[in-house]
């Protein structure tokens, strides 16, 4: 019989039946002996089978792949877009002190040239701690003036185009402002020696435009400048003062002032003893 083994239960049952059929009651000792022999053979078979098994597989279930759930979970999640690293912001490099000094001297010369073009005896000094920083940013810095009548300060305006403009300031205590202004000669005693462009930009343009804006609101269409620089309007042929220009150049130069007024949309007409200013309505 194929696959027959002594240790099978079928073999034990067959031996029991044969002994009982041929030996009867006297075969009980044979049954006990046959059962012991069968049990001993069964134990030997189990012992041999355990020796043949690999040590790692004894009593252990086959291990499940641990990485499979993680891979499946990762595949089910949407992949986040990869962010590109932001470019590093370059830090501003400090200006070399020697270069800073040279640049500031260039600016100083330009301011001095503009001031002394209108006021030959003018001197000045910085009031702002770090004026070069304002020049780079395109801001403004303040200077204190000397030798410039009617003004003791000025704001230096640094434009991004590289142009430098000056706004003249008169900063005094209120008590001094209430006193009458003192009249005096030009800084160098010669009203014909000034630089007209610088004089107009620093001394005349802002004052004239502000005065025109004020008298225009009161119905006037003309403003005059006297030989001493006084601004006035005529009311029934009577001169009514409206302000004062500092050190109007001499009559020889009045014709050269006409184009400067035209830049501010002001028509200037040179008369015998005054300059007539008119403007568009």
PDB file of C-alpha atoms in Angstrom:
ATOM      1  CA  UNK A   1       0.000   0.000   0.000  1.00  0.00           C
ATOM      2  CA  UNK A   2       1.452   3.289  -1.088  1.00  0.00           C
ATOM      3  CA  UNK A   3       2.148   5.731   1.723  1.00  0.00           C
ATOM      4  CA  UNK A   4       1.807   3.069   4.513  1.00  0.00           C
ATOM      5  CA  UNK A   5       3.584   3.933   7.741  1.00  0.00           C
ATOM      6  CA  UNK A   6       3.787   2.088  11.037  1.00  0.00           C
ATOM      7  CA  UNK A   7       3.154   5.297  12.936  1.00  0.00           C
ATOM      8  CA  UNK A   8      -0.177   5.952  11.207  1.00  0.00           C
ATOM      9  CA  UNK A   9      -3.354   5.531  13.248  1.00  0.00           C
ATOM     10  CA  UNK A  10      -4.605   3.116  10.585  1.00  0.00           C
ATOM     11  CA  UNK A  11      -1.736   0.768  11.337  1.00  0.00           C
ATOM     12  CA  UNK A  12      -2.486   0.886  15.076  1.00  0.00           C
ATOM     13  CA  UNK A  13      -6.172   0.145  14.476  1.00  0.00           C
ATOM     14  CA  UNK A  14      -5.334  -2.795  12.162  1.00  0.00           C
ATOM     15  CA  UNK A  15      -3.051  -4.362  14.779  1.00  0.00           C
ATOM     16  CA  UNK A  16      -5.735  -4.019  17.419  1.00  0.00           C
ATOM     17  CA  UNK A  17      -8.302  -5.756  15.184  1.00  0.00           C
ATOM     18  CA  UNK A  18      -5.958  -8.658  14.259  1.00  0.00           C
ATOM     19  CA  UNK A  19      -4.966  -9.333  17.879  1.00  0.00           C
ATOM     20  CA  UNK A  20      -8.586  -9.274  19.056  1.00  0.00           C
ATOM     21  CA  UNK A  21      -9.689 -11.556  16.198  1.00  0.00           C
ATOM     22  CA  UNK A  22      -7.078 -14.276  16.704  1.00  0.00           C
ATOM     23  CA  UNK A  23      -6.149 -14.052  20.375  1.00  0.00           C
ATOM     24  CA  UNK A  24      -9.432 -13.162  22.086  1.00  0.00           C
ATOM     25  CA  UNK A  25      -9.265 -12.281  25.746  1.00  0.00           C
ATOM     26  CA  UNK A  26      -5.727 -13.599  26.099  1.00  0.00           C
ATOM     27  CA  UNK A  27      -4.423 -11.014  23.672  1.00  0.00           C
ATOM     28  CA  UNK A  28      -4.749  -8.037  26.035  1.00  0.00           C
ATOM     29  CA  UNK A  29      -1.031  -8.199  26.861  1.00  0.00           C
ATOM     30  CA  UNK A  30      -0.248  -8.184  23.189  1.00  0.00           C
ATOM     31  CA  UNK A  31      -2.476  -5.128  22.691  1.00  0.00           C
ATOM     32  CA  UNK A  32      -0.622  -3.242  25.430  1.00  0.00           C
ATOM     33  CA  UNK A  33       2.756  -4.198  23.964  1.00  0.00           C
ATOM     34  CA  UNK A  34       1.686  -3.226  20.452  1.00  0.00           C
ATOM     35  CA  UNK A  35       0.342   0.174  21.704  1.00  0.00           C
ATOM     36  CA  UNK A  36       3.617   0.894  23.540  1.00  0.00           C
ATOM     37  CA  UNK A  37       5.690   0.001  20.495  1.00  0.00           C
ATOM     38  CA  UNK A  38       3.482   2.201  18.272  1.00  0.00           C
ATOM     39  CA  UNK A  39       3.731   5.140  20.689  1.00  0.00           C
ATOM     40  CA  UNK A  40       7.526   4.807  20.917  1.00  0.00           C
ATOM     41  CA  UNK A  41       7.773   4.793  17.110  1.00  0.00           C
ATOM     42  CA  UNK A  42       5.518   7.865  16.938  1.00  0.00           C
ATOM     43  CA  UNK A  43       7.721   9.817  19.398  1.00  0.00           C
ATOM     44  CA  UNK A  44      10.855   8.981  17.426  1.00  0.00           C
ATOM     45  CA  UNK A  45       9.188  10.170  14.217  1.00  0.00           C
ATOM     46  CA  UNK A  46       8.211  13.538  15.768  1.00  0.00           C
ATOM     47  CA  UNK A  47      11.691  14.003  17.206  1.00  0.00           C
ATOM     48  CA  UNK A  48      13.349  13.399  13.812  1.00  0.00           C
ATOM     49  CA  UNK A  49      10.956  15.788  12.031  1.00  0.00           C
ATOM     50  CA  UNK A  50      11.795  18.619  14.446  1.00  0.00           C
ATOM     51  CA  UNK A  51      15.522  18.214  13.847  1.00  0.00           C
ATOM     52  CA  UNK A  52      15.033  18.624  10.105  1.00  0.00           C
ATOM     53  CA  UNK A  53      13.199  22.034  10.453  1.00  0.00           C
ATOM     54  CA  UNK A  54      15.345  25.273  10.098  1.00  0.00           C
ATOM     55  CA  UNK A  55      15.863  27.004  13.475  1.00  0.00           C
ATOM     56  CA  UNK A  56      14.435  30.304  12.248  1.00  0.00           C
ATOM     57  CA  UNK A  57      11.141  28.709  11.240  1.00  0.00           C
ATOM     58  CA  UNK A  58      10.452  26.759  14.451  1.00  0.00           C
ATOM     59  CA  UNK A  59       7.202  27.930  15.954  1.00  0.00           C
ATOM     60  CA  UNK A  60       7.106  31.192  13.935  1.00  0.00           C
ATOM     61  CA  UNK A  61       4.646  32.371  11.358  1.00  0.00           C
ATOM     62  CA  UNK A  62       6.039  33.755   8.101  1.00  0.00           C
ATOM     63  CA  UNK A  63       6.896  37.441   8.534  1.00  0.00           C
ATOM     64  CA  UNK A  64       4.835  39.953   6.596  1.00  0.00           C
ATOM     65  CA  UNK A  65       6.640  42.601   4.566  1.00  0.00           C
ATOM     66  CA  UNK A  66       6.736  45.678   6.788  1.00  0.00           C
ATOM     67  CA  UNK A  67       7.417  48.153   4.014  1.00  0.00           C
ATOM     68  CA  UNK A  68       4.329  47.324   1.988  1.00  0.00           C
ATOM     69  CA  UNK A  69       1.789  49.377   4.034  1.00  0.00           C
ATOM     70  CA  UNK A  70       4.121  52.379   4.130  1.00  0.00           C
ATOM     71  CA  UNK A  71       4.638  52.258   0.386  1.00  0.00           C
ATOM     72  CA  UNK A  72       0.914  51.951  -0.213  1.00  0.00           C
ATOM     73  CA  UNK A  73       0.145  54.844   2.170  1.00  0.00           C
ATOM     74  CA  UNK A  74       2.801  57.049   0.619  1.00  0.00           C
ATOM     75  CA  UNK A  75       1.508  56.326  -2.882  1.00  0.00           C
ATOM     76  CA  UNK A  76      -2.051  57.326  -1.874  1.00  0.00           C
ATOM     77  CA  UNK A  77      -0.966  60.776  -0.631  1.00  0.00           C
ATOM     78  CA  UNK A  78      -0.612  63.649  -3.149  1.00  0.00           C
ATOM     79  CA  UNK A  79       2.970  64.624  -3.749  1.00  0.00           C
ATOM     80  CA  UNK A  80       3.667  68.157  -2.459  1.00  0.00           C
ATOM     81  CA  UNK A  81       5.276  70.509  -5.005  1.00  0.00           C
ATOM     82  CA  UNK A  82       8.955  71.022  -4.491  1.00  0.00           C
ATOM     83  CA  UNK A  83       9.643  74.621  -3.443  1.00  0.00           C
ATOM     84  CA  UNK A  84      12.575  76.288  -5.046  1.00  0.00           C
ATOM     85  CA  UNK A  85      14.971  77.885  -2.581  1.00  0.00           C
ATOM     86  CA  UNK A  86      14.617  81.662  -2.392  1.00  0.00           C
ATOM     87  CA  UNK A  87      17.579  83.588  -3.721  1.00  0.00           C
ATOM     88  CA  UNK A  88      19.647  85.128  -1.008  1.00  0.00           C
ATOM     89  CA  UNK A  89      19.119  88.874  -0.634  1.00  0.00           C
ATOM     90  CA  UNK A  90      22.469  90.614  -1.077  1.00  0.00           C
ATOM     91  CA  UNK A  91      23.412  92.665   1.911  1.00  0.00           C
ATOM     92  CA  UNK A  92      24.431  96.264   1.234  1.00  0.00           C
ATOM     93  CA  UNK A  93      28.151  96.647   1.465  1.00  0.00           C
ATOM     94  CA  UNK A  94      29.421  99.493   3.636  1.00  0.00           C
ATOM     95  CA  UNK A  95      31.019 102.379   1.787  1.00  0.00           C
ATOM     96  CA  UNK A  96      34.739 102.702   2.215  1.00  0.00           C
ATOM     97  CA  UNK A  97      35.420 105.719   4.489  1.00  0.00           C
ATOM     98  CA  UNK A  98      37.935 107.165   2.051  1.00  0.00           C
ATOM     99  CA  UNK A  99      35.499 106.923  -0.882  1.00  0.00           C
ATOM    100  CA  UNK A 100      32.735 108.355   1.314  1.00  0.00           C
ATOM    101  CA  UNK A 101      34.915 111.354   2.099  1.00  0.00           C
ATOM    102  CA  UNK A 102      35.661 111.996  -1.576  1.00  0.00           C
ATOM    103  CA  UNK A 103      31.981 111.747  -2.546  1.00  0.00           C
ATOM    104  CA  UNK A 104      30.953 114.127   0.223  1.00  0.00           C
ATOM    105  CA  UNK A 105      33.560 116.690  -0.865  1.00  0.00           C
ATOM    106  CA  UNK A 106      32.149 116.612  -4.408  1.00  0.00           C
ATOM    107  CA  UNK A 107      28.691 117.321  -2.998  1.00  0.00           C
ATOM    108  CA  UNK A 108      30.068 120.094  -0.793  1.00  0.00           C
ATOM    109  CA  UNK A 109      31.655 121.849  -3.781  1.00  0.00           C
ATOM    110  CA  UNK A 110      28.382 121.709  -5.738  1.00  0.00           C
ATOM    111  CA  UNK A 111      26.447 123.246  -2.832  1.00  0.00           C
ATOM    112  CA  UNK A 112      29.087 125.945  -2.305  1.00  0.00           C
ATOM    113  CA  UNK A 113      29.135 126.802  -5.996  1.00  0.00           C
ATOM    114  CA  UNK A 114      25.353 127.174  -6.081  1.00  0.00           C
ATOM    115  CA  UNK A 115      25.236 129.268  -2.875  1.00  0.00           C
ATOM    116  CA  UNK A 116      28.093 131.588  -3.776  1.00  0.00           C
ATOM    117  CA  UNK A 117      26.645 132.098  -7.241  1.00  0.00           C
ATOM    118  CA  UNK A 118      23.879 134.077  -5.546  1.00  0.00           C
ATOM    119  CA  UNK A 119      25.683 135.153  -2.358  1.00  0.00           C
ATOM    120  CA  UNK A 120      29.457 135.402  -2.952  1.00  0.00           C
ATOM    121  CA  UNK A 121      30.261 135.613   0.776  1.00  0.00           C
ATOM    122  CA  UNK A 122      28.144 132.590   1.755  1.00  0.00           C
ATOM    123  CA  UNK A 123      29.572 129.821   3.921  1.00  0.00           C
ATOM    124  CA  UNK A 124      27.802 126.848   5.430  1.00  0.00           C
ATOM    125  CA  UNK A 125      28.062 123.628   7.461  1.00  0.00           C
ATOM    126  CA  UNK A 126      26.072 120.416   7.725  1.00  0.00           C
ATOM    127  CA  UNK A 127      23.342 120.095  10.349  1.00  0.00           C
ATOM    128  CA  UNK A 128      22.424 116.535   9.320  1.00  0.00           C
ATOM    129  CA  UNK A 129      24.628 113.855  10.882  1.00  0.00           C
ATOM    130  CA  UNK A 130      25.068 111.615   7.786  1.00  0.00           C
ATOM    131  CA  UNK A 131      24.219 113.645   4.681  1.00  0.00           C
ATOM    132  CA  UNK A 132      25.736 111.108   2.273  1.00  0.00           C
ATOM    133  CA  UNK A 133      23.104 108.535   3.238  1.00  0.00           C
ATOM    134  CA  UNK A 134      20.386 111.017   2.268  1.00  0.00           C
ATOM    135  CA  UNK A 135      22.165 111.692  -1.017  1.00  0.00           C
ATOM    136  CA  UNK A 136      22.160 107.964  -1.846  1.00  0.00           C
ATOM    137  CA  UNK A 137      18.502 107.482  -0.870  1.00  0.00           C
ATOM    138  CA  UNK A 138      17.333 110.638  -2.640  1.00  0.00           C
ATOM    139  CA  UNK A 139      16.233 112.469   0.516  1.00  0.00           C
ATOM    140  CA  UNK A 140      17.108 115.821   2.021  1.00  0.00           C
ATOM    141  CA  UNK A 141      19.659 117.160   4.478  1.00  0.00           C
ATOM    142  CA  UNK A 142      19.834 120.480   6.306  1.00  0.00           C
ATOM    143  CA  UNK A 143      22.699 122.979   6.356  1.00  0.00           C
ATOM    144  CA  UNK A 144      23.302 126.117   8.436  1.00  0.00           C
ATOM    145  CA  UNK A 145      24.144 129.265   6.473  1.00  0.00           C
ATOM    146  CA  UNK A 146      26.423 132.212   7.194  1.00  0.00           C
ATOM    147  CA  UNK A 147      26.857 135.346   5.112  1.00  0.00           C
ATOM    148  CA  UNK A 148      23.422 134.901   3.506  1.00  0.00           C
ATOM    149  CA  UNK A 149      21.075 137.733   4.502  1.00  0.00           C
ATOM    150  CA  UNK A 150      17.457 136.809   5.309  1.00  0.00           C
ATOM    151  CA  UNK A 151      18.181 133.071   5.546  1.00  0.00           C
ATOM    152  CA  UNK A 152      20.080 131.084   8.139  1.00  0.00           C
ATOM    153  CA  UNK A 153      19.275 127.507   7.036  1.00  0.00           C
ATOM    154  CA  UNK A 154      18.634 125.581   3.837  1.00  0.00           C
ATOM    155  CA  UNK A 155      17.368 122.120   2.950  1.00  0.00           C
ATOM    156  CA  UNK A 156      19.508 120.337   0.370  1.00  0.00           C
ATOM    157  CA  UNK A 157      17.232 118.156  -1.800  1.00  0.00           C
ATOM    158  CA  UNK A 158      18.942 115.206  -3.488  1.00  0.00           C
ATOM    159  CA  UNK A 159      16.950 114.038  -6.495  1.00  0.00           C
ATOM    160  CA  UNK A 160      17.327 110.541  -7.959  1.00  0.00           C
ATOM    161  CA  UNK A 161      18.414 112.105 -11.232  1.00  0.00           C
ATOM    162  CA  UNK A 162      21.532 113.472  -9.515  1.00  0.00           C
ATOM    163  CA  UNK A 163      20.335 117.062  -9.384  1.00  0.00           C
ATOM    164  CA  UNK A 164      20.782 119.061  -6.177  1.00  0.00           C
ATOM    165  CA  UNK A 165      18.283 121.753  -5.195  1.00  0.00           C
ATOM    166  CA  UNK A 166      18.342 124.156  -2.256  1.00  0.00           C
ATOM    167  CA  UNK A 167      15.314 125.392  -0.361  1.00  0.00           C
ATOM    168  CA  UNK A 168      16.213 128.483   1.654  1.00  0.00           C
ATOM    169  CA  UNK A 169      14.852 128.701   5.205  1.00  0.00           C
ATOM    170  CA  UNK A 170      14.649 131.444   7.801  1.00  0.00           C
ATOM    171  CA  UNK A 171      14.315 129.887  11.251  1.00  0.00           C
ATOM    172  CA  UNK A 172      14.178 132.431  14.057  1.00  0.00           C
ATOM    173  CA  UNK A 173      12.355 132.833  17.372  1.00  0.00           C
ATOM    174  CA  UNK A 174       8.932 134.409  17.145  1.00  0.00           C
ATOM    175  CA  UNK A 175      10.161 137.521  18.956  1.00  0.00           C
ATOM    176  CA  UNK A 176      12.734 138.204  16.246  1.00  0.00           C
ATOM    177  CA  UNK A 177      10.228 137.615  13.465  1.00  0.00           C
ATOM    178  CA  UNK A 178       8.061 140.404  14.844  1.00  0.00           C
ATOM    179  CA  UNK A 179      10.879 142.955  14.488  1.00  0.00           C
ATOM    180  CA  UNK A 180      11.150 144.918  11.194  1.00  0.00           C
ATOM    181  CA  UNK A 181      13.625 143.441   8.724  1.00  0.00           C
ATOM    182  CA  UNK A 182      16.903 145.268   8.246  1.00  0.00           C
ATOM    183  CA  UNK A 183      17.842 146.391   4.777  1.00  0.00           C
ATOM    184  CA  UNK A 184      21.410 146.118   3.594  1.00  0.00           C
ATOM    185  CA  UNK A 185      23.571 146.092   0.494  1.00  0.00           C
ATOM    186  CA  UNK A 186      24.419 143.028  -1.528  1.00  0.00           C
ATOM    187  CA  UNK A 187      26.921 140.675   0.027  1.00  0.00           C
ATOM    188  CA  UNK A 188      29.740 141.850  -2.222  1.00  0.00           C
ATOM    189  CA  UNK A 189      28.471 145.435  -2.664  1.00  0.00           C
ATOM    190  CA  UNK A 190      27.852 144.894  -6.368  1.00  0.00           C
ATOM    191  CA  UNK A 191      24.317 143.744  -7.352  1.00  0.00           C
ATOM    192  CA  UNK A 192      25.480 143.043 -10.907  1.00  0.00           C
ATOM    193  CA  UNK A 193      28.003 140.332  -9.923  1.00  0.00           C
ATOM    194  CA  UNK A 194      25.554 137.611  -8.925  1.00  0.00           C
ATOM    195  CA  UNK A 195      24.855 134.449 -10.890  1.00  0.00           C
ATOM    196  CA  UNK A 196      21.315 135.043 -12.186  1.00  0.00           C
ATOM    197  CA  UNK A 197      20.331 131.382 -12.314  1.00  0.00           C
ATOM    198  CA  UNK A 198      21.422 130.733  -8.748  1.00  0.00           C
ATOM    199  CA  UNK A 199      19.877 133.984  -7.522  1.00  0.00           C
ATOM    200  CA  UNK A 200      16.556 133.176  -9.155  1.00  0.00           C
ATOM    201  CA  UNK A 201      16.454 129.572  -7.905  1.00  0.00           C
ATOM    202  CA  UNK A 202      17.483 130.417  -4.344  1.00  0.00           C
ATOM    203  CA  UNK A 203      16.080 133.866  -3.770  1.00  0.00           C
ATOM    204  CA  UNK A 204      13.279 134.732  -6.175  1.00  0.00           C
ATOM    205  CA  UNK A 205      11.371 131.805  -7.669  1.00  0.00           C
ATOM    206  CA  UNK A 206       9.610 130.488  -4.569  1.00  0.00           C
ATOM    207  CA  UNK A 207       8.818 134.002  -3.235  1.00  0.00           C
ATOM    208  CA  UNK A 208       7.407 135.261  -6.542  1.00  0.00           C
ATOM    209  CA  UNK A 209       5.287 132.161  -7.174  1.00  0.00           C
ATOM    210  CA  UNK A 210       3.858 132.219  -3.639  1.00  0.00           C
ATOM    211  CA  UNK A 211       3.043 135.929  -3.917  1.00  0.00           C
ATOM    212  CA  UNK A 212       1.331 135.471  -7.292  1.00  0.00           C
ATOM    213  CA  UNK A 213      -0.750 132.605  -5.917  1.00  0.00           C
ATOM    214  CA  UNK A 214      -1.882 134.822  -3.062  1.00  0.00           C
ATOM    215  CA  UNK A 215      -2.743 138.025  -4.992  1.00  0.00           C
ATOM    216  CA  UNK A 216      -4.417 136.054  -7.793  1.00  0.00           C
ATOM    217  CA  UNK A 217      -7.003 134.739  -5.321  1.00  0.00           C
ATOM    218  CA  UNK A 218      -7.849 138.383  -4.534  1.00  0.00           C
ATOM    219  CA  UNK A 219      -8.481 139.241  -8.171  1.00  0.00           C
ATOM    220  CA  UNK A 220      -5.132 140.755  -9.185  1.00  0.00           C
ATOM    221  CA  UNK A 221      -3.629 140.001 -12.593  1.00  0.00           C
ATOM    222  CA  UNK A 222      -0.360 141.930 -12.252  1.00  0.00           C
ATOM    223  CA  UNK A 223       2.554 142.052  -9.830  1.00  0.00           C
ATOM    224  CA  UNK A 224       5.500 144.435  -9.962  1.00  0.00           C
ATOM    225  CA  UNK A 225       9.069 144.312  -8.702  1.00  0.00           C
ATOM    226  CA  UNK A 226      10.643 147.644  -7.712  1.00  0.00           C
ATOM    227  CA  UNK A 227      14.328 148.499  -8.033  1.00  0.00           C
ATOM    228  CA  UNK A 228      14.937 147.652  -4.368  1.00  0.00           C
ATOM    229  CA  UNK A 229      13.298 144.221  -4.801  1.00  0.00           C
ATOM    230  CA  UNK A 230       9.956 145.172  -3.248  1.00  0.00           C
ATOM    231  CA  UNK A 231       6.918 143.312  -4.583  1.00  0.00           C
ATOM    232  CA  UNK A 232       3.754 145.394  -4.915  1.00  0.00           C
ATOM    233  CA  UNK A 233       0.425 145.704  -6.672  1.00  0.00           C
ATOM    234  CA  UNK A 234      -1.339 148.898  -7.751  1.00  0.00           C
ATOM    235  CA  UNK A 235      -4.600 149.883  -6.107  1.00  0.00           C
ATOM    236  CA  UNK A 236      -5.916 153.032  -7.783  1.00  0.00           C
ATOM    237  CA  UNK A 237      -2.325 153.918  -8.777  1.00  0.00           C
ATOM    238  CA  UNK A 238      -1.138 153.444  -5.188  1.00  0.00           C
ATOM    239  CA  UNK A 239       1.641 150.910  -4.530  1.00  0.00           C
ATOM    240  CA  UNK A 240       0.596 148.273  -1.976  1.00  0.00           C
ATOM    241  CA  UNK A 241       3.505 146.136  -0.778  1.00  0.00           C
ATOM    242  CA  UNK A 242       3.256 142.344  -1.034  1.00  0.00           C
ATOM    243  CA  UNK A 243       6.724 141.193  -0.033  1.00  0.00           C
ATOM    244  CA  UNK A 244      10.418 141.634  -0.674  1.00  0.00           C
ATOM    245  CA  UNK A 245      13.090 139.982  -2.823  1.00  0.00           C
ATOM    246  CA  UNK A 246      16.625 139.931  -1.529  1.00  0.00           C
ATOM    247  CA  UNK A 247      19.111 141.933  -3.587  1.00  0.00           C
ATOM    248  CA  UNK A 248      17.471 142.230  -6.969  1.00  0.00           C
ATOM    249  CA  UNK A 249      20.229 142.416  -9.639  1.00  0.00           C
ATOM    250  CA  UNK A 250      20.841 145.808 -11.248  1.00  0.00           C
ATOM    251  CA  UNK A 251      18.821 147.099 -14.186  1.00  0.00           C
ATOM    252  CA  UNK A 252      21.523 146.013 -16.634  1.00  0.00           C
ATOM    253  CA  UNK A 253      20.622 142.389 -15.901  1.00  0.00           C
ATOM    254  CA  UNK A 254      16.828 142.676 -15.816  1.00  0.00           C
ATOM    255  CA  UNK A 255      16.437 141.616 -19.430  1.00  0.00           C
ATOM    256  CA  UNK A 256      18.387 138.427 -18.663  1.00  0.00           C
ATOM    257  CA  UNK A 257      15.872 137.580 -15.937  1.00  0.00           C
ATOM    258  CA  UNK A 258      12.974 137.390 -18.403  1.00  0.00           C
ATOM    259  CA  UNK A 259      13.700 133.781 -19.563  1.00  0.00           C
ATOM    260  CA  UNK A 260      13.982 132.639 -15.938  1.00  0.00           C
ATOM    261  CA  UNK A 261      10.513 133.963 -15.127  1.00  0.00           C
ATOM    262  CA  UNK A 262       9.150 132.329 -18.275  1.00  0.00           C
ATOM    263  CA  UNK A 263      10.270 128.920 -16.966  1.00  0.00           C
ATOM    264  CA  UNK A 264       7.703 129.420 -14.190  1.00  0.00           C
ATOM    265  CA  UNK A 265       5.010 130.419 -16.743  1.00  0.00           C
ATOM    266  CA  UNK A 266       5.349 134.072 -15.737  1.00  0.00           C
ATOM    267  CA  UNK A 267       5.576 136.811 -18.353  1.00  0.00           C
ATOM    268  CA  UNK A 268       8.106 139.476 -17.331  1.00  0.00           C
ATOM    269  CA  UNK A 269       8.162 142.914 -18.960  1.00  0.00           C
ATOM    270  CA  UNK A 270      11.061 145.234 -18.175  1.00  0.00           C
ATOM    271  CA  UNK A 271       9.876 148.813 -17.551  1.00  0.00           C
ATOM    272  CA  UNK A 272      11.775 151.963 -16.645  1.00  0.00           C
ATOM    273  CA  UNK A 273      11.704 151.570 -12.873  1.00  0.00           C
ATOM    274  CA  UNK A 274      10.166 148.112 -12.331  1.00  0.00           C
ATOM    275  CA  UNK A 275       9.586 144.637 -13.746  1.00  0.00           C
ATOM    276  CA  UNK A 276       5.955 143.873 -14.577  1.00  0.00           C
ATOM    277  CA  UNK A 277       4.859 140.273 -14.001  1.00  0.00           C
ATOM    278  CA  UNK A 278       1.715 138.817 -15.526  1.00  0.00           C
ATOM    279  CA  UNK A 279       0.426 135.266 -15.777  1.00  0.00           C
ATOM    280  CA  UNK A 280      -2.198 133.178 -17.493  1.00  0.00           C
ATOM    281  CA  UNK A 281      -5.679 133.072 -15.917  1.00  0.00           C
TER     282      UNK A 281
END
